[in-house]
Short mmCIF file of C-alpha atoms in Angstrom, two decimals:
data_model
loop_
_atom_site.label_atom_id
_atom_site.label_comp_id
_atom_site.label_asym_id
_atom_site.label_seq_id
_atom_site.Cartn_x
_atom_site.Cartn_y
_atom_site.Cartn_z
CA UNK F 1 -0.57 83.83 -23.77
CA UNK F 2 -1.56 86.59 -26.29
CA UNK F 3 -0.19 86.45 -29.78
CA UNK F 4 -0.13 89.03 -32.71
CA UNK F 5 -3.22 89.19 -35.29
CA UNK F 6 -0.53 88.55 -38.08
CA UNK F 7 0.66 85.36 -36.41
CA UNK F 8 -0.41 81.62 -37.08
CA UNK F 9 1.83 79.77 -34.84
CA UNK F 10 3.27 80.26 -30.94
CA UNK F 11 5.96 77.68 -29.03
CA UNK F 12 4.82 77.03 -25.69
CA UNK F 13 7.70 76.46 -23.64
CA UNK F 14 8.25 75.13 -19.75
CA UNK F 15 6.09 72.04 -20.19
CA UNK F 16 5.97 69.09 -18.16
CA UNK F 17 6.85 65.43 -19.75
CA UNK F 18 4.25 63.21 -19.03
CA UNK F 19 1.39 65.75 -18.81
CA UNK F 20 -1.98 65.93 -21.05
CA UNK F 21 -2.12 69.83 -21.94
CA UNK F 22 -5.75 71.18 -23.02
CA UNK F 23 -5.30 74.29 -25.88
CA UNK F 24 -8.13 76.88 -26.73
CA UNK F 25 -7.78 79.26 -29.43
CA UNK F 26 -10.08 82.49 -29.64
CA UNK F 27 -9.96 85.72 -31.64
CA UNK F 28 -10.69 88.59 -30.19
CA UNK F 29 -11.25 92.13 -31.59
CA UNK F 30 -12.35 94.36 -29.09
CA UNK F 31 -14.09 93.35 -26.21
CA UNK F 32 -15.47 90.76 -28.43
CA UNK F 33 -14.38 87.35 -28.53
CA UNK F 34 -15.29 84.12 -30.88
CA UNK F 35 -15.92 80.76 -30.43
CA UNK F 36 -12.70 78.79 -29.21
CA UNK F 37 -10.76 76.21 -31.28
CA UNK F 38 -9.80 73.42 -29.15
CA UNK F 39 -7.15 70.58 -29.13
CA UNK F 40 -5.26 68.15 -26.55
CA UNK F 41 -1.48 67.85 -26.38
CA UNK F 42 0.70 64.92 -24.31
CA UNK F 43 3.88 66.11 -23.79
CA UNK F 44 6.75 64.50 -24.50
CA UNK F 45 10.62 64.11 -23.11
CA UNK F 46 12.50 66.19 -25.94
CA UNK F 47 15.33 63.98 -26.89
CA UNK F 48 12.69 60.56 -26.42
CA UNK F 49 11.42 58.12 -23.73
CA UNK F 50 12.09 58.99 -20.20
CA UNK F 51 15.29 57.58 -19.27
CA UNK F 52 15.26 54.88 -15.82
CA UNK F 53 16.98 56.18 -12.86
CA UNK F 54 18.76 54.65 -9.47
CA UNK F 55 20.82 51.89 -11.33
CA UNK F 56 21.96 49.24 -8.95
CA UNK F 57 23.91 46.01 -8.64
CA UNK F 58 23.62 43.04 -6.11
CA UNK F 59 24.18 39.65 -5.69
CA UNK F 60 27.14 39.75 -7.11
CA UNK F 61 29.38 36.31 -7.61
CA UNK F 62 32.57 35.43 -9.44
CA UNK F 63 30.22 34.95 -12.43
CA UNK F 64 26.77 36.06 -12.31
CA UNK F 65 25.25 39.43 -10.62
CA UNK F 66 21.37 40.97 -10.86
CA UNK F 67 20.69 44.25 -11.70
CA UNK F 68 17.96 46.50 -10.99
CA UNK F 69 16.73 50.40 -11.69
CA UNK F 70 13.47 52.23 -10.92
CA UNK F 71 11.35 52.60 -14.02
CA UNK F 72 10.17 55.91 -15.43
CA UNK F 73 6.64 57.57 -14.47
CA UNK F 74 6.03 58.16 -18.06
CA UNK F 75 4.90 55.36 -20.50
CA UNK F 76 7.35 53.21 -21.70
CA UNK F 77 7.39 49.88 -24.00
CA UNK F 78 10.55 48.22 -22.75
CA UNK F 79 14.34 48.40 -21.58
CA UNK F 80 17.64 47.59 -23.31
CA UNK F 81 19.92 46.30 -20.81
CA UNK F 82 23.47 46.47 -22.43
CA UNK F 83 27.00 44.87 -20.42
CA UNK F 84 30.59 45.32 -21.79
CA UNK F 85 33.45 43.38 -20.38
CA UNK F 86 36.00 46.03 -19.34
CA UNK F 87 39.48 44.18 -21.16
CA UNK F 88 37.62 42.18 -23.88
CA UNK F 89 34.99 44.73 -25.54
CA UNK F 90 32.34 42.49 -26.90
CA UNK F 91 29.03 44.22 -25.82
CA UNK F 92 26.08 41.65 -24.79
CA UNK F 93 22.18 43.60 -25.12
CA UNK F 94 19.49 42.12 -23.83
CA UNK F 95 15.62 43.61 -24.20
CA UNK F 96 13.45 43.41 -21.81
CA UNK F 97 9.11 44.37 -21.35
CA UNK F 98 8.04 47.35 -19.81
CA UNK F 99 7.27 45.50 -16.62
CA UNK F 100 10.84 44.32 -15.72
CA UNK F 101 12.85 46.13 -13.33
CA UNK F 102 16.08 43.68 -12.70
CA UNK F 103 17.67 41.24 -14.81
CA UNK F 104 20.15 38.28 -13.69
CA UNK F 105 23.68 38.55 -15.86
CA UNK F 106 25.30 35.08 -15.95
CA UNK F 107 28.38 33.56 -17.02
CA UNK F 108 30.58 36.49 -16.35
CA UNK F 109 34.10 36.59 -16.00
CA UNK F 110 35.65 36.68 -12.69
CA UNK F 111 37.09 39.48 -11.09
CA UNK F 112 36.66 41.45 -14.19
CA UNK F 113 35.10 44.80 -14.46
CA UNK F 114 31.74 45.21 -16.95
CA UNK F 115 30.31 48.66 -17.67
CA UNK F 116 26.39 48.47 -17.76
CA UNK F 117 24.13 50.61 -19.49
CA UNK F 118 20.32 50.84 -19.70
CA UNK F 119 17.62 52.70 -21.87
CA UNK F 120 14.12 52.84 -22.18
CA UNK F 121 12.24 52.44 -25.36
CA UNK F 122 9.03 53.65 -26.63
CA UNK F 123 8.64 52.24 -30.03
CA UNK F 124 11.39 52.84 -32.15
CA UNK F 125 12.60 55.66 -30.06
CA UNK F 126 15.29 55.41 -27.00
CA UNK F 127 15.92 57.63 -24.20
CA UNK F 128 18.82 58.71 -22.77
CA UNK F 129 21.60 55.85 -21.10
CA UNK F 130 22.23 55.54 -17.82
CA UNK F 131 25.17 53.43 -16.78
CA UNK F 132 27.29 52.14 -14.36
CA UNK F 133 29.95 49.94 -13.65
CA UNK F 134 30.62 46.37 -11.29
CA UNK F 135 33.11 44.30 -11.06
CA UNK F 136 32.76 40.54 -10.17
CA UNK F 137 34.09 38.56 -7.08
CA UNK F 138 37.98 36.62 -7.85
CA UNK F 139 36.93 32.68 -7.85
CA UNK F 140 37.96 30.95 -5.57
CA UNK F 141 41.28 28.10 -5.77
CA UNK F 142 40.62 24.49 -5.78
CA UNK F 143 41.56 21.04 -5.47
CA UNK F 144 42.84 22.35 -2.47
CA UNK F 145 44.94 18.92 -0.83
CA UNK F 146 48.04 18.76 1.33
CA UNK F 147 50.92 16.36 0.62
CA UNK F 148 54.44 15.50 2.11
CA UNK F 149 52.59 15.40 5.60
CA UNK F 150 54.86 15.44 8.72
CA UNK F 151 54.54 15.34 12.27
CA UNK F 152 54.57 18.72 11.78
CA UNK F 153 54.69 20.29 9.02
CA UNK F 154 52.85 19.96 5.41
CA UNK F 155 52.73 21.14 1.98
CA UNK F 156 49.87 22.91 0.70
CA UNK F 157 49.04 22.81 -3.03
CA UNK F 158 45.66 23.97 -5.19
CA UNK F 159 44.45 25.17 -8.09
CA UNK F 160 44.93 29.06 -8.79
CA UNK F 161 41.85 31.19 -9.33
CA UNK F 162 41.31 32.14 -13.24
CA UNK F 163 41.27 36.11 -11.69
CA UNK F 164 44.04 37.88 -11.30
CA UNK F 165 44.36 38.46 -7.20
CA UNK F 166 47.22 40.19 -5.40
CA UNK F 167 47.30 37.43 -2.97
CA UNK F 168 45.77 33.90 -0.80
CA UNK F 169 45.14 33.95 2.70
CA UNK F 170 45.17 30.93 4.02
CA UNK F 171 43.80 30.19 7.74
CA UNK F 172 44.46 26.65 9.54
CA UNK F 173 43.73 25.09 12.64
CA UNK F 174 43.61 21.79 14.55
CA UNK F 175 39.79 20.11 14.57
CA UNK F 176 37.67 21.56 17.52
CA UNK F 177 37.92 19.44 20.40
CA UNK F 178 39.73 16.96 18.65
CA UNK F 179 43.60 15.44 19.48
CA UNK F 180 45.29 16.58 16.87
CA UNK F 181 48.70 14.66 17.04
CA UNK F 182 49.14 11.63 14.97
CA UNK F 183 52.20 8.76 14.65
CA UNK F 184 55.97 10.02 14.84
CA UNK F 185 59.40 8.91 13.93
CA UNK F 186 59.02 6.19 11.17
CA UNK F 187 61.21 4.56 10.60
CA UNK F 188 62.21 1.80 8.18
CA UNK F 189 64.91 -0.78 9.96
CA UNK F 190 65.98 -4.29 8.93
CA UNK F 191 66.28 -2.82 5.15
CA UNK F 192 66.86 -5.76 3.08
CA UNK F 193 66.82 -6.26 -0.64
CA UNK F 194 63.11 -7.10 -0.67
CA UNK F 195 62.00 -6.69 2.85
CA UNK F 196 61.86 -3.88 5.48
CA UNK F 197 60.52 -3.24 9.18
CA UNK F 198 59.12 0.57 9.49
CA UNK F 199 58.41 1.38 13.28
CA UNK F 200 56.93 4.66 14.58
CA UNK F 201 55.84 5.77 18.12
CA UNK F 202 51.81 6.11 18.26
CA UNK F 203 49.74 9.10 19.40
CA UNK F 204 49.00 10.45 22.47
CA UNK F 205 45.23 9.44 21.83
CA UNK F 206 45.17 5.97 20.63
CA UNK F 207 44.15 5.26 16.65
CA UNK F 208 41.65 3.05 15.55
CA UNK F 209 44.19 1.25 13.08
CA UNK F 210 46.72 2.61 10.82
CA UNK F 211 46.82 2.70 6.97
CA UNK F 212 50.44 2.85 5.38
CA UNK F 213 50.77 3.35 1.77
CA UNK F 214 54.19 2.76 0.00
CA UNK F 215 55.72 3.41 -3.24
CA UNK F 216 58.62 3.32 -5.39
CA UNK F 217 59.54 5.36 -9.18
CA UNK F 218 57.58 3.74 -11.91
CA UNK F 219 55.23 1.68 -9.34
CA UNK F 220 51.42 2.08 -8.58
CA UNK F 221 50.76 2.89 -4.70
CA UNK F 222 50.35 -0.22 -2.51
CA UNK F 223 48.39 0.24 0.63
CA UNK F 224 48.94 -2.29 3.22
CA UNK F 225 47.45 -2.51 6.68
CA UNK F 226 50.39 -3.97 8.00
CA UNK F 227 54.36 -2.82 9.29
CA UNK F 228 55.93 -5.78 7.19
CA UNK F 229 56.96 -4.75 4.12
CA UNK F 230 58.08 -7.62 1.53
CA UNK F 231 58.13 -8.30 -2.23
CA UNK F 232 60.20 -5.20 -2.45
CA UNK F 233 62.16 -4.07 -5.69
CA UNK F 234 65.93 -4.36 -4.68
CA UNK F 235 67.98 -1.06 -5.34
CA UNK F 236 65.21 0.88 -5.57
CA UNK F 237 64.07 4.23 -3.50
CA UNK F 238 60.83 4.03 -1.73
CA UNK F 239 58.21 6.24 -0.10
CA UNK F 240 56.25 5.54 2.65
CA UNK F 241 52.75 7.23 4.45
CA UNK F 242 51.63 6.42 7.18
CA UNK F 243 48.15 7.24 8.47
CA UNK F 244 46.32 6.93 11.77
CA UNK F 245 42.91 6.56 11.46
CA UNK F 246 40.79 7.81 14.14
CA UNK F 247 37.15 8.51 13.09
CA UNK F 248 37.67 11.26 10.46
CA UNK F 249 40.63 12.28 12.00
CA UNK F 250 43.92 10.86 9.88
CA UNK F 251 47.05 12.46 10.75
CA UNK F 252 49.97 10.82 8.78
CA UNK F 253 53.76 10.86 8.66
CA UNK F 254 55.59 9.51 6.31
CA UNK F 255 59.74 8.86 5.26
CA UNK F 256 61.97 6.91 2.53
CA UNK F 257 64.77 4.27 2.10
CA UNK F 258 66.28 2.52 -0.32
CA UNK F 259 66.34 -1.08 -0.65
CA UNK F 260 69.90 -3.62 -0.86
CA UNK F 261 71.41 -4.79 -3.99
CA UNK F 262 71.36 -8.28 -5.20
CA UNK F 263 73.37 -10.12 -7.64
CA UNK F 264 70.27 -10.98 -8.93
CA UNK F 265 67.54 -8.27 -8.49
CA UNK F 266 64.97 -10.35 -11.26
CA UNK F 267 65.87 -14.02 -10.81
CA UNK F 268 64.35 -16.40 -13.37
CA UNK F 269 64.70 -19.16 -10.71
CA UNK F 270 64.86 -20.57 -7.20
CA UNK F 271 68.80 -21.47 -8.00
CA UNK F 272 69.63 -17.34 -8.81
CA UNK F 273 67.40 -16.80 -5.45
CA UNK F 274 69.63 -18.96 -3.30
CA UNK F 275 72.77 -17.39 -5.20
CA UNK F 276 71.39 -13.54 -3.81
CA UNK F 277 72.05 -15.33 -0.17
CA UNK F 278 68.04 -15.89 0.58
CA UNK F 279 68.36 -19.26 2.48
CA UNK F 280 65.10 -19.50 3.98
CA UNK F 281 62.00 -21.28 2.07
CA UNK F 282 59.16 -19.88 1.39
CA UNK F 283 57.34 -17.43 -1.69
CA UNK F 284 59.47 -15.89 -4.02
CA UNK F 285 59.24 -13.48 -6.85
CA UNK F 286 61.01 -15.14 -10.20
CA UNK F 287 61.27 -13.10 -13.79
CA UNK F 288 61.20 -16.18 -16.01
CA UNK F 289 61.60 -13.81 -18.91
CA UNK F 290 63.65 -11.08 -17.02
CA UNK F 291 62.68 -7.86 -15.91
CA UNK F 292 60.47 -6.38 -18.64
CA UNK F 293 58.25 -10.14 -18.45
CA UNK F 294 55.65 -11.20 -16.53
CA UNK F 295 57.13 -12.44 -13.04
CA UNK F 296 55.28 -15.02 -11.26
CA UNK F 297 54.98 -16.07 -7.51
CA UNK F 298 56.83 -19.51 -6.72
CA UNK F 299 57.85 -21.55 -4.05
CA UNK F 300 61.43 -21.88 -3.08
CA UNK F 301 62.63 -25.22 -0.94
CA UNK F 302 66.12 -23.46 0.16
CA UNK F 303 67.30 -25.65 2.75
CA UNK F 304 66.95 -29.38 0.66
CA UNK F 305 69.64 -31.12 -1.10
CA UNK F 306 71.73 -27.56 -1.40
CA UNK F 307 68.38 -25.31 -1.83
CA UNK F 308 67.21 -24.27 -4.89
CA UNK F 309 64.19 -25.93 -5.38
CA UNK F 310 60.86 -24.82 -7.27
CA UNK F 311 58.35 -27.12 -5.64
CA UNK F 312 55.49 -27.37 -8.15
CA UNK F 313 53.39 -30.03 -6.10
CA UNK F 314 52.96 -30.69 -2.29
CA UNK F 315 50.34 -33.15 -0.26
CA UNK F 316 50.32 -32.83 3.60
CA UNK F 317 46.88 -32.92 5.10
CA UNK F 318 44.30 -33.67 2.32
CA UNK F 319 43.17 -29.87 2.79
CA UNK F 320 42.76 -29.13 -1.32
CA UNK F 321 40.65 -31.71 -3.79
CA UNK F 322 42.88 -33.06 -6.42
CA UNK F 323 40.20 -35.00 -8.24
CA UNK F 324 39.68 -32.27 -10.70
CA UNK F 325 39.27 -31.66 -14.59
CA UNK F 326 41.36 -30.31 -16.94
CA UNK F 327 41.60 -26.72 -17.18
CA UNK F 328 42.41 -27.12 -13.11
CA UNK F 329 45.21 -28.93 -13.06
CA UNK F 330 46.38 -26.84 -16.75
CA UNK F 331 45.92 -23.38 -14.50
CA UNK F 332 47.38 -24.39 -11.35
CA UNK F 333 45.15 -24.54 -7.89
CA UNK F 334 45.94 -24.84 -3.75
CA UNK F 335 47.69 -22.26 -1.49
CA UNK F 336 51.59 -22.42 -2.34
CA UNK F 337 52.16 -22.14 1.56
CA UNK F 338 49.94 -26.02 1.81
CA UNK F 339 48.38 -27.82 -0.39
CA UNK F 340 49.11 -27.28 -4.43
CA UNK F 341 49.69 -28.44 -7.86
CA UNK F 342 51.32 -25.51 -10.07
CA UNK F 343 50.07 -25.87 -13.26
CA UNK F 344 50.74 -27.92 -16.23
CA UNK F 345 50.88 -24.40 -18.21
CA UNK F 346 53.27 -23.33 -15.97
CA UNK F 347 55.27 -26.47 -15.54
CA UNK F 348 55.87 -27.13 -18.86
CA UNK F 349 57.71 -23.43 -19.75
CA UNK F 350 59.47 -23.79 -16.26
CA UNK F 351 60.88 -27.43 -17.43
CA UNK F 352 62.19 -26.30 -20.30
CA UNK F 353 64.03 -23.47 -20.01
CA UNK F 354 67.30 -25.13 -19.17
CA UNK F 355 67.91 -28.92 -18.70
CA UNK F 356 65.96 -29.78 -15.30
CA UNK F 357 66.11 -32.36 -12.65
CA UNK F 358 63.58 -33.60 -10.56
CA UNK F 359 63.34 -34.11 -6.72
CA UNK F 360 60.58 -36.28 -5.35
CA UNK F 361 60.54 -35.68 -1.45
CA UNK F 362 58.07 -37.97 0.78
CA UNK F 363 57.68 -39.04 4.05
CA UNK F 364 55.54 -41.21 6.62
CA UNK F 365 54.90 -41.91 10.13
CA UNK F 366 58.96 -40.57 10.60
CA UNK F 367 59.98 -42.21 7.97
CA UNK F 368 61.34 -39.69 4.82
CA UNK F 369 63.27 -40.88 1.62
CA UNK F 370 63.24 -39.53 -1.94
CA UNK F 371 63.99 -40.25 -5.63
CA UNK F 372 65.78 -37.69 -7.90
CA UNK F 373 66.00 -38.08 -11.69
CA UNK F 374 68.38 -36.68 -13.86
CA UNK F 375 66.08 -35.61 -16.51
CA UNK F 376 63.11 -33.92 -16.45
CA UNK F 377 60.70 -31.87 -18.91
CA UNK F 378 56.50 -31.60 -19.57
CA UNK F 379 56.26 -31.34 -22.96
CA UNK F 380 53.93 -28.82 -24.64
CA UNK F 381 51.66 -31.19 -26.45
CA UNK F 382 49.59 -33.22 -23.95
CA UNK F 383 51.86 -32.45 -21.58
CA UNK F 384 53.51 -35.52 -22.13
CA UNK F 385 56.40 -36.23 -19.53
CA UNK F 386 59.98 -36.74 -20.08
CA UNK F 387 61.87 -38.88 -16.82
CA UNK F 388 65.04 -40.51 -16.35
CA UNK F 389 68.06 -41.14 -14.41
CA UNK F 390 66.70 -42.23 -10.78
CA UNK F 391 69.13 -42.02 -8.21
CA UNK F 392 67.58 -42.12 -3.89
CA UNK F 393 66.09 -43.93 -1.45
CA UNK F 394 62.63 -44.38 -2.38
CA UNK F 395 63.15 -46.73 -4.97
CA UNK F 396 61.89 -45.81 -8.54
CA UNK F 397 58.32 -45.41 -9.04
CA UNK F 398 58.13 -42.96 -11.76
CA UNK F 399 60.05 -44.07 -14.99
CA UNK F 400 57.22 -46.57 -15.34
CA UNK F 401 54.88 -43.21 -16.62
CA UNK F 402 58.10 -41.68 -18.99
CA UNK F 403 56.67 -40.51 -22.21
CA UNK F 404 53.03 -40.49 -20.81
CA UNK F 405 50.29 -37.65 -21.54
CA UNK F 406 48.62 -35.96 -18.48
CA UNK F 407 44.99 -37.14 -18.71
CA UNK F 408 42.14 -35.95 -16.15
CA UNK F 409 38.95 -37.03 -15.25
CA UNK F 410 37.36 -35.55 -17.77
CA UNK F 411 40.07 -35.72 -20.41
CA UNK F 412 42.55 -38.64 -21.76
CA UNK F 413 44.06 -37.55 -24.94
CA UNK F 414 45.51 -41.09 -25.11
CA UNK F 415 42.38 -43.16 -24.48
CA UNK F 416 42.26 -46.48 -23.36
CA UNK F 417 40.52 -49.10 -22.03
CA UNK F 418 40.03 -48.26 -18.36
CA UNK F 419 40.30 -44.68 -17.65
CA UNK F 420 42.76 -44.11 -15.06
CA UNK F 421 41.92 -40.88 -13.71
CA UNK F 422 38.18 -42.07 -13.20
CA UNK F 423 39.50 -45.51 -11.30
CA UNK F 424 42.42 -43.65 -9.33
CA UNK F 425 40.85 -40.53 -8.60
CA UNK F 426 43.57 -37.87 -9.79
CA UNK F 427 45.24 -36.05 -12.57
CA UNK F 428 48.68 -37.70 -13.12
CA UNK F 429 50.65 -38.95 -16.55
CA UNK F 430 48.93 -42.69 -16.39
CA UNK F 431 50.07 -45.49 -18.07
CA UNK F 432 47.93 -48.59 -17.13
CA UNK F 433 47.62 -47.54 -14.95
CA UNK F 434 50.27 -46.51 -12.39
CA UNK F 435 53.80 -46.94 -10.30
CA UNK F 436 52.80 -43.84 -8.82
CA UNK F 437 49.96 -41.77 -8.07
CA UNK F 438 50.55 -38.82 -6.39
CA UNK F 439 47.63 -36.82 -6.75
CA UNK F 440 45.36 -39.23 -5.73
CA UNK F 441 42.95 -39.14 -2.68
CA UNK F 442 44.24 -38.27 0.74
CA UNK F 443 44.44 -40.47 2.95
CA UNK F 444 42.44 -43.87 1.17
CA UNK F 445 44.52 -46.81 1.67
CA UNK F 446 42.03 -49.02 -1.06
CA UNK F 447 41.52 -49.52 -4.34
CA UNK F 448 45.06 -47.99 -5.19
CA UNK F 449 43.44 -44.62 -4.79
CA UNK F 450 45.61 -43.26 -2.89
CA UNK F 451 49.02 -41.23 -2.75
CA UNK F 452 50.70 -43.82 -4.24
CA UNK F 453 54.80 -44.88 -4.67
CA UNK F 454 54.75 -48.49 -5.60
CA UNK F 455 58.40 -48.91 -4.82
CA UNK F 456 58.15 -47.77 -1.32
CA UNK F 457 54.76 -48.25 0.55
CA UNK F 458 53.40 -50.02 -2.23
CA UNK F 459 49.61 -49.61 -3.69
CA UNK F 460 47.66 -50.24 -0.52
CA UNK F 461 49.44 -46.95 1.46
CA UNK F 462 48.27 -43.45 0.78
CA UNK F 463 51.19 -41.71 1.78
CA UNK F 464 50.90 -38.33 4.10
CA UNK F 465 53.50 -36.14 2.56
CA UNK F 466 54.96 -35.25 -1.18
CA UNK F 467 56.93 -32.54 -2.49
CA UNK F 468 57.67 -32.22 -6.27
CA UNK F 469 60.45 -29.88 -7.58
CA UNK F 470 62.88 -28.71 -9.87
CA UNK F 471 65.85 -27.50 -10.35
CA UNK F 472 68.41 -26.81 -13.17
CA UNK F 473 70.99 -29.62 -13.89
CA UNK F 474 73.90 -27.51 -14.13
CA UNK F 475 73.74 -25.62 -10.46
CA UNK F 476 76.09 -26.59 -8.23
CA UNK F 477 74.52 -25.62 -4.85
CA UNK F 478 77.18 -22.74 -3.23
CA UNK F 479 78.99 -23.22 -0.25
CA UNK F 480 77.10 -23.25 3.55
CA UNK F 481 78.24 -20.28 5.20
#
């Protein structure tokens, strides 16, 4: 380009960014021309670094994405990657080196929109933004689980995505190649105050075993692998699930019913039992302390002398040890249903609730008889034993040992010379040392060691069967139906 002789500067115009221009300078005046002035120029982007182009997203989750852009031809020191959540406004900038063309955005929102922007840098200078927006993917529901499961229907309930979505889809099906029936009509028959029956009709394809859960308001789930249900809370509403296991396959089905009333739905005793029309022995629930106290499992003799008997000790077969220490014959050991003793722990806040009499069943080679006294409490210190009033056919063995401490094998708070338990092999309120022994060994007819009523068999006769129980003085037994 030619300039005026008057001029000392020229803009050169329609360069290209990026490019290294070479510039010579000469005079000229006439056809002569003087030595040229030279100089190098790199072109630059007018308004700064050259901007990156082809901004792109992918791999895009409910919160994390990557994205990417191609970088300039033209030097550059770095990138500013910049990402704005649409609804909250609080822009996050991260810088990256020259050589980076993606960068991984984490811990996004979900299902929210973020406008991205990125600009080159070439020292302190910045090109041009180029941005775009993305939105991230709704997360999903969870704790997805079905409940109130019937033959054939079920309902669904889960967790709701954090993103706003217009709606769920929700796709079921049976399992491929799989029967997908399970157990119908349950129902619960026989309803009694503390028992029920529940019957269903079984699958087509037979289950492995079935697991049926129950439940009433205010109770933990109890899962029992049986039909029979017992120990039930009388007047009280309860669910029931059953399930048919089959491999992972466990269709269930499940219904409700309520349970009779009872005069006495928390009896503190075997009498209050009897009184709610149970007439047949066996385990029993009892609420010493009423509802709100601990209950405790007894053993009710219904059918004896009018019913209403707590049996506390019973001998029939020599299948538990009785030649124990202290702390077992304190806690209580055996299998109420056979062999036991109760516990003196047990025994003594039992006897002395209410005036208590005693029943002393035994019996023999066909032979059965019995002694009942009129008074009867285990005190709390020793456990020292309070008996009186005999009245039966066995003669009286016991009043010898009134106002005697338990002592054990390994304890006798009332030592003396010859240590009872050691030479008669039980736990028993000894004098010196005993009428009767009836926690002694099973079966040994020598040595007094025995199971032991003086006034009966006398000392050389282990007998095979004792019951011990009690009962309140004041019950009058009600009438037999």
């Amino acid at each position: 380009m030619t300039v005026g002789p008057g001029e000392s500067s020229a803009l050169i115009q329609r360069l290209e960014a990026g490019r290294v221009y070479d510039i010579i300078l000469v005079a000229e005046k006439g056809l002569s021309r003087s030595q040229p002035a030279t100089t190098q120029l790199s072109c630059c982007h007018p308004a700064g670094p050259e901007p990156p182009t082809n901004i792109a997203f992918s791999k895009v989750t409910e919160n994390s994405l990557t994205v990417s852009w191609t970088k300039p031809r033209s030097r550059v020191s770095g990138f500013k990657v910049t990402y704005t959540h649409a609804d909250e406004g609080e822009p996050v900038s991260v810088t990256l080196d020259s050589g980076d063309s993606s960068l991984d955005l984490s811990r996004l929102s979900p299902g929210s929109t973020y406008e991205v922007t990125i600009i080159s840098t070439l020292g302190l200078d910045e090109s041009d933004p180029i941005r775009d927006s993305v939105m991230t993917l709704p997360d999903p529901p969870t704790d997805l689980r079905a409940i109130n499961v019937t033959d054939s229907t079920a309902l669904l309930l889960w967790r709701p995505a954090l993103a706003a979505v217009n709606k769920y889809a929700i796709v079921y099906g049976s399992e491929t190649g799989r029967d997908a029936d399970g157990p119908r009509d349950l129902l619960a028959t026989n309803v009694t105050p503390r028992t029920a029956v529940l019957s269903w009709k079984p699958p087509s394809k037979p289950a492995q075993r079935y697991l049926l859960t129950y439940q009433t308001q205010g109770q933990e789930i109890k899962v029992i692998p049986s039909y029979n249900l017992t120990r039930l809370h009388p007047g009280s509403l309860y669910s029931v699930q059953l399930i048919a296991i089959r491999g992972q396959h466990r269709p269930s089905i499940s219904t409700t019913f309520t349970t009779g009333i009872l005069k006495y739905p928390y009896p503190t005793d075997c009498t209050q039992e009897l009184l709610n029309s149970i007439r047949t022995s066996g385990e029993v629930e009892i609420f010493p302390q009423g509802k709100l106290g601990t209950p405790m499992v007894v053993y009710c003799d219904m059918e004896t002398d009018g019913g209403g008997w707590m049996v506390f000790q019973r001998r029939k077969d020599g299948s538990e040890d009785f030649f124990r220490g202290w702390k077992d014959y304190v806690k209580g050991f055996g299998n109420l249903n056979g062999e036991f003793w109760f516990g003196l722990e047990k025994l003594h806040n039992l006897s002395t609730m209410a005036k208590m009499i005693l029943r002393v069943d035994l019996r023999d080679g066909g032979e059965s008889v019995f002694a009942k006294y009129s008074t009867f409490e285990v005190a709390k210190k020793y456990y020292r034993l309070k008996v009186g009033g005999y009245s039966g056919t066995a003669g009286d063995s016991l009043s010898y040992h009134n106002n005697q401490v338990f002592s054990t094998k390994d304890r006798n708070p009332a030592p003396s010379i010859t240590s009872c338990a050691m030479s008669y092999r039980g736990g028993w309120w000894y004098m010196n040392c005993h009428e009767a022994n009836l926690n002694g060994l099973y079966g040994i007819d020598v040595k007094h060691q025995g199971i032991i009523w003086t006034s009966w068999k006398g000392k050389d006769h282990s007998i095979q069967f004792t019951e011990m129980k009690m009962r309140p003085a004041d019950f009058r037994p009600p009438p037999k139906k």
